[in-house]
CSV table of C-alpha atoms and ligand atoms in Angstrom, one decimal:
chain,number,residue,atom,x,y,z
A,1,UNK,CA,-65.2,104.9,136.7
A,2,UNK,CA,-62.1,107.0,136.3
A,3,UNK,CA,-62.5,107.8,132.6
A,4,UNK,CA,-66.0,108.9,132.4
A,5,UNK,CA,-66.4,111.4,129.8
A,6,UNK,CA,-63.1,110.5,128.1
A,7,UNK,CA,-62.4,109.0,124.7
A,8,UNK,CA,-59.7,106.4,124.1
A,9,UNK,CA,-58.7,105.0,120.7
A,10,UNK,CA,-57.1,101.5,121.0
A,11,UNK,CA,-55.3,99.7,118.1
A,12,UNK,CA,-55.2,95.7,118.0
A,13,UNK,CA,-58.6,96.0,119.8
A,14,UNK,CA,-60.2,92.8,118.5
A,15,UNK,CA,-58.3,90.3,120.8
A,16,UNK,CA,-55.4,89.6,123.2
A,17,UNK,CA,-54.1,92.6,125.1
A,18,UNK,CA,-55.9,95.1,123.0
A,19,UNK,CA,-59.5,93.7,123.6
A,20,UNK,CA,-58.7,93.3,127.4
A,21,UNK,CA,-57.9,97.0,127.4
A,22,UNK,CA,-61.2,98.0,125.6
A,23,UNK,CA,-63.2,96.1,128.0
A,24,UNK,CA,-61.0,97.8,131.0
A,25,UNK,CA,-61.7,101.1,129.3
A,26,UNK,CA,-65.4,100.6,129.1
A,27,UNK,CA,-65.6,99.5,132.7
A,28,UNK,CA,-63.9,103.0,133.6
A,29,UNK,CA,-66.7,104.8,131.7
A,30,UNK,CA,-64.7,105.7,128.5
A,31,UNK,CA,-65.9,106.0,125.1
A,32,UNK,CA,-63.7,103.7,122.9
A,33,UNK,CA,-62.8,103.7,119.2
A,34,UNK,CA,-61.5,100.0,118.5
A,35,UNK,CA,-59.4,99.6,115.7
A,36,UNK,CA,-58.2,96.3,114.1
A,37,UNK,CA,-57.8,94.5,110.9
A,38,UNK,CA,-61.0,92.5,111.7
A,39,UNK,CA,-63.5,93.9,114.7
A,40,UNK,CA,-66.0,90.5,114.5
A,41,UNK,CA,-64.7,89.6,117.7
A,42,UNK,CA,-65.7,92.7,119.6
A,43,UNK,CA,-69.0,92.9,117.8
A,44,UNK,CA,-71.1,92.8,121.0
A,45,UNK,CA,-69.2,95.7,122.8
A,46,UNK,CA,-70.6,99.0,123.0
A,47,UNK,CA,-67.6,100.7,121.1
A,48,UNK,CA,-67.0,102.6,117.7
A,49,UNK,CA,-65.3,100.1,115.5
A,50,UNK,CA,-63.0,100.5,112.6
A,51,UNK,CA,-61.6,97.7,110.4
A,52,UNK,CA,-58.4,98.9,109.0
A,53,UNK,CA,-55.0,97.8,107.9
A,54,UNK,CA,-52.6,100.0,109.9
A,55,UNK,CA,-49.7,99.1,107.9
A,56,UNK,CA,-51.5,100.2,104.8
A,57,UNK,CA,-50.8,103.6,103.3
A,58,UNK,CA,-53.9,105.2,104.1
A,59,UNK,CA,-54.6,103.1,107.4
A,60,UNK,CA,-53.4,105.5,110.1
A,61,UNK,CA,-55.0,108.6,108.5
A,62,UNK,CA,-58.3,106.7,108.2
A,63,UNK,CA,-58.2,106.1,112.0
A,64,UNK,CA,-57.3,109.7,112.6
A,65,UNK,CA,-60.5,110.6,110.4
A,66,UNK,CA,-62.8,108.5,112.4
A,67,UNK,CA,-61.3,109.8,115.7
A,68,UNK,CA,-61.8,113.4,114.7
A,69,UNK,CA,-65.6,112.7,114.3
A,70,UNK,CA,-65.6,111.6,117.7
A,71,UNK,CA,-64.3,114.9,119.4
A,72,UNK,CA,-61.0,115.3,121.3
A,73,UNK,CA,-59.0,112.0,122.0
A,74,UNK,CA,-57.9,111.7,125.7
A,75,UNK,CA,-55.9,108.3,125.4
A,76,UNK,CA,-54.1,106.7,122.3
A,77,UNK,CA,-53.1,103.0,122.9
A,78,UNK,CA,-50.7,101.9,120.3
A,79,UNK,CA,-51.2,98.1,120.7
A,80,UNK,CA,-51.5,96.5,117.4
A,81,UNK,CA,-48.5,94.5,116.6
A,82,UNK,CA,-47.2,91.3,115.0
A,83,UNK,CA,-44.7,89.0,116.5
A,84,UNK,CA,-41.7,86.8,114.3
A,85,UNK,CA,-39.9,84.2,116.2
A,86,UNK,CA,-36.8,84.5,113.7
A,87,UNK,CA,-33.2,85.0,114.0
A,88,UNK,CA,-31.7,87.6,111.5
A,89,UNK,CA,-30.3,85.0,109.4
A,90,UNK,CA,-33.7,83.4,109.1
A,91,UNK,CA,-35.7,86.9,108.3
A,92,UNK,CA,-36.3,87.6,104.8
A,93,UNK,CA,-37.1,91.0,103.1
A,94,UNK,CA,-40.9,90.5,103.3
A,95,UNK,CA,-40.7,89.3,107.1
A,96,UNK,CA,-38.5,92.4,107.9
A,97,UNK,CA,-40.8,94.7,106.0
A,98,UNK,CA,-44.0,93.2,107.7
A,99,UNK,CA,-42.5,93.5,111.0
A,100,UNK,CA,-41.4,97.0,110.8
A,101,UNK,CA,-44.3,98.3,108.7
A,102,UNK,CA,-46.8,97.1,111.6
A,103,UNK,CA,-44.7,97.6,114.7
A,104,UNK,CA,-42.9,100.6,113.9
A,105,UNK,CA,-44.0,102.6,111.1
A,106,UNK,CA,-47.8,102.4,111.6
A,107,UNK,CA,-47.1,103.7,115.1
A,108,UNK,CA,-45.0,106.6,114.1
A,109,UNK,CA,-47.6,107.5,111.1
A,110,UNK,CA,-50.5,107.1,113.6
A,111,UNK,CA,-49.2,108.9,116.4
A,112,UNK,CA,-48.3,111.7,114.2
A,113,UNK,CA,-51.9,111.8,112.7
A,114,UNK,CA,-53.4,111.9,116.0
A,115,UNK,CA,-51.4,114.8,117.6
A,116,UNK,CA,-53.7,117.4,116.4
A,117,UNK,CA,-56.6,115.5,117.8
A,118,UNK,CA,-55.3,115.1,121.4
A,119,UNK,CA,-56.6,117.0,124.3
A,120,UNK,CA,-54.4,118.8,126.4
A,121,UNK,CA,-54.7,116.3,129.1
A,122,UNK,CA,-54.0,113.2,126.9
A,123,UNK,CA,-52.1,110.4,127.5
A,124,UNK,CA,-50.6,108.1,125.2
A,125,UNK,CA,-49.6,104.2,125.9
A,126,UNK,CA,-47.3,102.4,123.5
A,127,UNK,CA,-47.1,98.6,123.9
A,128,UNK,CA,-43.4,97.6,123.6
A,129,UNK,CA,-42.1,94.4,124.9
A,130,UNK,CA,-39.5,93.0,127.5
A,131,UNK,CA,-37.8,91.8,124.3
A,132,UNK,CA,-37.2,95.6,123.1
A,133,UNK,CA,-35.2,95.9,126.6
A,134,UNK,CA,-32.6,93.2,126.5
A,135,UNK,CA,-31.1,90.9,124.1
A,136,UNK,CA,-33.0,87.6,123.4
A,137,UNK,CA,-31.5,85.1,120.7
A,138,UNK,CA,-34.6,85.0,118.2
A,139,UNK,CA,-37.0,87.6,117.2
A,140,UNK,CA,-34.6,89.9,116.1
A,141,UNK,CA,-36.7,92.2,113.7
A,142,UNK,CA,-39.4,92.1,116.2
A,143,UNK,CA,-37.2,93.1,119.2
A,144,UNK,CA,-35.7,96.0,117.0
A,145,UNK,CA,-39.3,97.4,116.5
A,146,UNK,CA,-40.0,97.2,120.2
A,147,UNK,CA,-36.9,98.9,121.2
A,148,UNK,CA,-37.9,101.6,118.7
A,149,UNK,CA,-41.1,101.7,120.7
A,150,UNK,CA,-39.3,102.5,123.8
A,151,UNK,CA,-37.2,105.1,121.9
A,152,UNK,CA,-40.2,106.6,120.5
A,153,UNK,CA,-41.8,106.9,124.0
A,154,UNK,CA,-38.8,108.6,125.3
A,155,UNK,CA,-38.4,110.8,122.0
A,156,UNK,CA,-42.0,112.4,122.4
A,157,UNK,CA,-41.5,113.3,126.0
A,158,UNK,CA,-39.9,116.8,125.0
A,159,UNK,CA,-42.4,117.4,122.2
A,160,UNK,CA,-45.7,116.4,123.9
A,161,UNK,CA,-45.0,117.7,127.4
A,162,UNK,CA,-45.2,121.5,126.8
A,163,UNK,CA,-48.8,120.6,125.9
A,164,UNK,CA,-49.6,118.8,128.8
A,165,UNK,CA,-49.7,115.4,127.1
A,166,UNK,CA,-48.1,112.4,128.8
A,167,UNK,CA,-46.5,109.5,127.0
A,168,UNK,CA,-45.5,106.3,128.5
A,169,UNK,CA,-45.1,102.5,127.4
A,170,UNK,CA,-45.8,99.1,128.9
A,171,UNK,CA,-43.1,96.2,128.2
A,172,UNK,CA,-45.1,93.0,128.5
A,173,UNK,CA,-43.3,89.9,129.3
A,174,UNK,CA,-44.7,86.5,128.4
A,175,UNK,CA,-48.5,87.0,128.3
A,176,UNK,CA,-50.7,84.2,126.9
A,177,UNK,CA,-52.6,85.5,123.9
A,178,UNK,CA,-53.1,84.2,120.0
A,179,UNK,CA,-49.7,85.8,119.3
A,180,UNK,CA,-47.8,83.6,122.0
A,181,UNK,CA,-50.1,80.5,122.5
A,182,UNK,CA,-48.4,78.2,120.2
A,183,UNK,CA,-44.8,79.2,121.4
A,184,UNK,CA,-45.8,78.8,125.1
A,185,UNK,CA,-47.1,75.3,124.1
A,186,UNK,CA,-44.8,74.0,121.6
A,187,UNK,CA,-41.5,75.8,121.6
A,188,UNK,CA,-39.7,74.2,124.5
A,189,UNK,CA,-36.6,76.6,124.4
A,190,UNK,CA,-39.1,79.6,124.5
A,191,UNK,CA,-41.2,78.2,127.3
A,192,UNK,CA,-38.0,77.6,129.5
A,193,UNK,CA,-36.5,80.9,128.9
A,194,UNK,CA,-39.9,82.9,129.2
A,195,UNK,CA,-42.2,81.0,131.7
A,196,UNK,CA,-39.2,79.2,133.5
A,197,UNK,CA,-37.3,82.6,133.6
A,198,UNK,CA,-39.9,84.6,135.2
A,199,UNK,CA,-39.4,85.1,138.8
A,200,UNK,CA,-43.2,84.9,139.5
A,201,UNK,CA,-43.0,81.6,137.7
A,202,UNK,CA,-46.3,82.1,135.8
A,203,UNK,CA,-47.6,83.4,132.6
A,204,UNK,CA,-49.4,86.7,132.6
A,205,UNK,CA,-52.8,87.7,131.3
A,206,UNK,CA,-53.8,90.4,129.0
A,207,UNK,CA,-56.0,91.8,131.9
A,208,UNK,CA,-52.9,92.5,133.9
A,209,UNK,CA,-51.4,94.4,131.0
A,210,UNK,CA,-54.7,96.2,130.3
A,211,UNK,CA,-54.9,97.4,133.9
A,212,UNK,CA,-51.4,99.0,133.7
A,213,UNK,CA,-52.2,100.8,130.4
A,214,UNK,CA,-55.5,102.2,131.6
A,215,UNK,CA,-54.0,103.1,134.8
A,216,UNK,CA,-51.4,105.3,132.8
A,217,UNK,CA,-54.4,107.0,131.0
A,218,UNK,CA,-56.0,108.0,134.5
A,219,UNK,CA,-55.5,110.9,136.7
A,220,UNK,CA,-53.7,108.9,139.1
A,221,UNK,CA,-50.6,108.6,136.6
A,222,UNK,CA,-50.8,112.5,136.2
A,223,UNK,CA,-46.9,112.7,137.1
A,224,UNK,CA,-45.8,109.5,135.2
A,225,UNK,CA,-44.3,110.5,131.9
A,226,UNK,CA,-41.7,108.9,129.6
A,227,UNK,CA,-41.5,105.6,131.4
A,228,UNK,CA,-41.3,102.0,130.0
A,229,UNK,CA,-43.3,99.8,132.5
A,230,UNK,CA,-42.5,96.3,132.3
A,231,UNK,CA,-45.3,93.9,133.1
A,232,UNK,CA,-43.3,90.7,133.0
A,233,UNK,CA,-43.5,89.1,136.5
A,234,UNK,CA,-39.9,90.4,137.3
A,235,UNK,CA,-38.4,88.8,133.9
A,236,UNK,CA,-36.2,91.9,133.0
A,237,UNK,CA,-35.2,92.6,136.6
A,238,UNK,CA,-33.8,88.9,137.6
A,239,UNK,CA,-34.3,86.2,135.2
A,240,UNK,CA,-34.5,82.9,136.7
A,241,UNK,CA,-33.0,79.8,135.2
A,242,UNK,CA,-35.4,76.9,135.0
B,1,NAD,N1,-48.4,88.2,124.2
B,1,NAD,C1,-47.2,88.5,124.8
B,1,NAD,O1,-46.7,87.8,125.4
B,1,NAD,C2,-46.7,90.1,124.2
B,1,NAD,C3,-45.4,90.3,125.0
B,1,NAD,C4,-44.8,91.6,124.5
B,1,NAD,C5,-45.4,92.3,123.8
B,1,NAD,N2,-46.5,92.1,123.3
B,1,NAD,C6,-47.1,93.1,122.3
B,1,NAD,O2,-48.6,93.2,122.6
B,1,NAD,C7,-49.2,93.7,121.7
B,1,NAD,C8,-50.7,93.1,121.6
B,1,NAD,O3,-50.2,91.8,121.4
B,1,NAD,P1,-51.1,90.5,121.8
B,1,NAD,O4,-50.3,89.4,122.4
B,1,NAD,O5,-52.4,90.9,122.2
B,1,NAD,O6,-51.4,89.7,120.2
B,1,NAD,P2,-52.8,89.3,119.5
B,1,NAD,O7,-52.0,88.9,118.4
B,1,NAD,O8,-53.6,88.7,120.2
B,1,NAD,O9,-53.3,90.7,119.1
B,1,NAD,C9,-53.0,91.8,118.2
B,1,NAD,C10,-53.8,92.4,117.4
B,1,NAD,O10,-53.3,93.4,116.7
B,1,NAD,C11,-54.0,93.1,115.5
B,1,NAD,N3,-53.1,93.8,114.3
B,1,NAD,C12,-52.0,93.1,113.8
B,1,NAD,N4,-51.7,93.8,112.8
B,1,NAD,C13,-52.4,94.7,112.6
B,1,NAD,C14,-52.6,95.8,111.6
B,1,NAD,N5,-51.6,95.8,110.2
B,1,NAD,N6,-53.6,96.6,111.5
B,1,NAD,C15,-54.3,96.3,112.4
B,1,NAD,N7,-54.4,95.8,113.4
B,1,NAD,C16,-53.5,94.7,113.4
B,1,NAD,C17,-54.3,91.7,115.2
B,1,NAD,O11,-55.4,91.7,114.2
B,1,NAD,C18,-54.6,91.5,116.6
B,1,NAD,O12,-56.0,91.5,116.8
B,1,NAD,C19,-48.5,93.7,120.5
B,1,NAD,O13,-47.6,95.0,120.1
B,1,NAD,C20,-47.2,92.9,121.0
B,1,NAD,O14,-46.0,92.8,120.3
B,1,NAD,C21,-47.1,90.9,123.6
């Protein structure tokens, strides 16, 4: 129970990495505001729920208003995101706007709106991607947003550290969730590159990412600041060739 009495806001909380993060926060004793487009799948969990489109104009401010009612926020997890397995040549305007709007614009706006609500000891964890740290032949718009998440993480260190607030990111490799299942099972090139290319030779789980996210919010990580922590089975460090 490392987070008893603390409040966490988690976006993209209805499933996948976000949902595993909510469950982990609850196990650590935190109070959770769970935010997603739809919050039905977590209807049974003892959390505050908010169904909102973070990419909409008033989405981030609605989350901040809801969080304000809960008192100081100790952990903000910017996890909501959408994938797009497209090369740039195959990315139309609508796709580019959708991916940037969800993965980057909404994160900038929500983080800004949450700044006044953060406890002096607060921790922000952004969910980036291994694709934000290296080139990969497809998913161009997506990878650019995730590189932006990494840079946002470094960028805010100078602003937040004088207040005592820490900010870090996790960069997951291949994790089986609704976002990736069809690609893992149906896209041979992706499977070879991601699963075959992972030195540990297996697919990660949402719980393995959630464990690192929640660790970064605890006092055990009190001197970890401005880091992009890969949770990727070694993929970024030494891609293997299947
Ligand atoms: N699964 C992987 O292999 C992997 C790898 C690297 C990074 N990531 C990142 O991890 C994060 C979580 O992904 P996941 O794999 O759990 O995917 P997921 O699709 O299972 O979950 C993403 C959640 O975000 C929510 N969401 C999307 N757009 C939203 C919006 N506009 N407003 C509110 N909620 C919204 C979805 O409804 C969904 O519940 C994402 O940022 C993703 O880019 C995932």
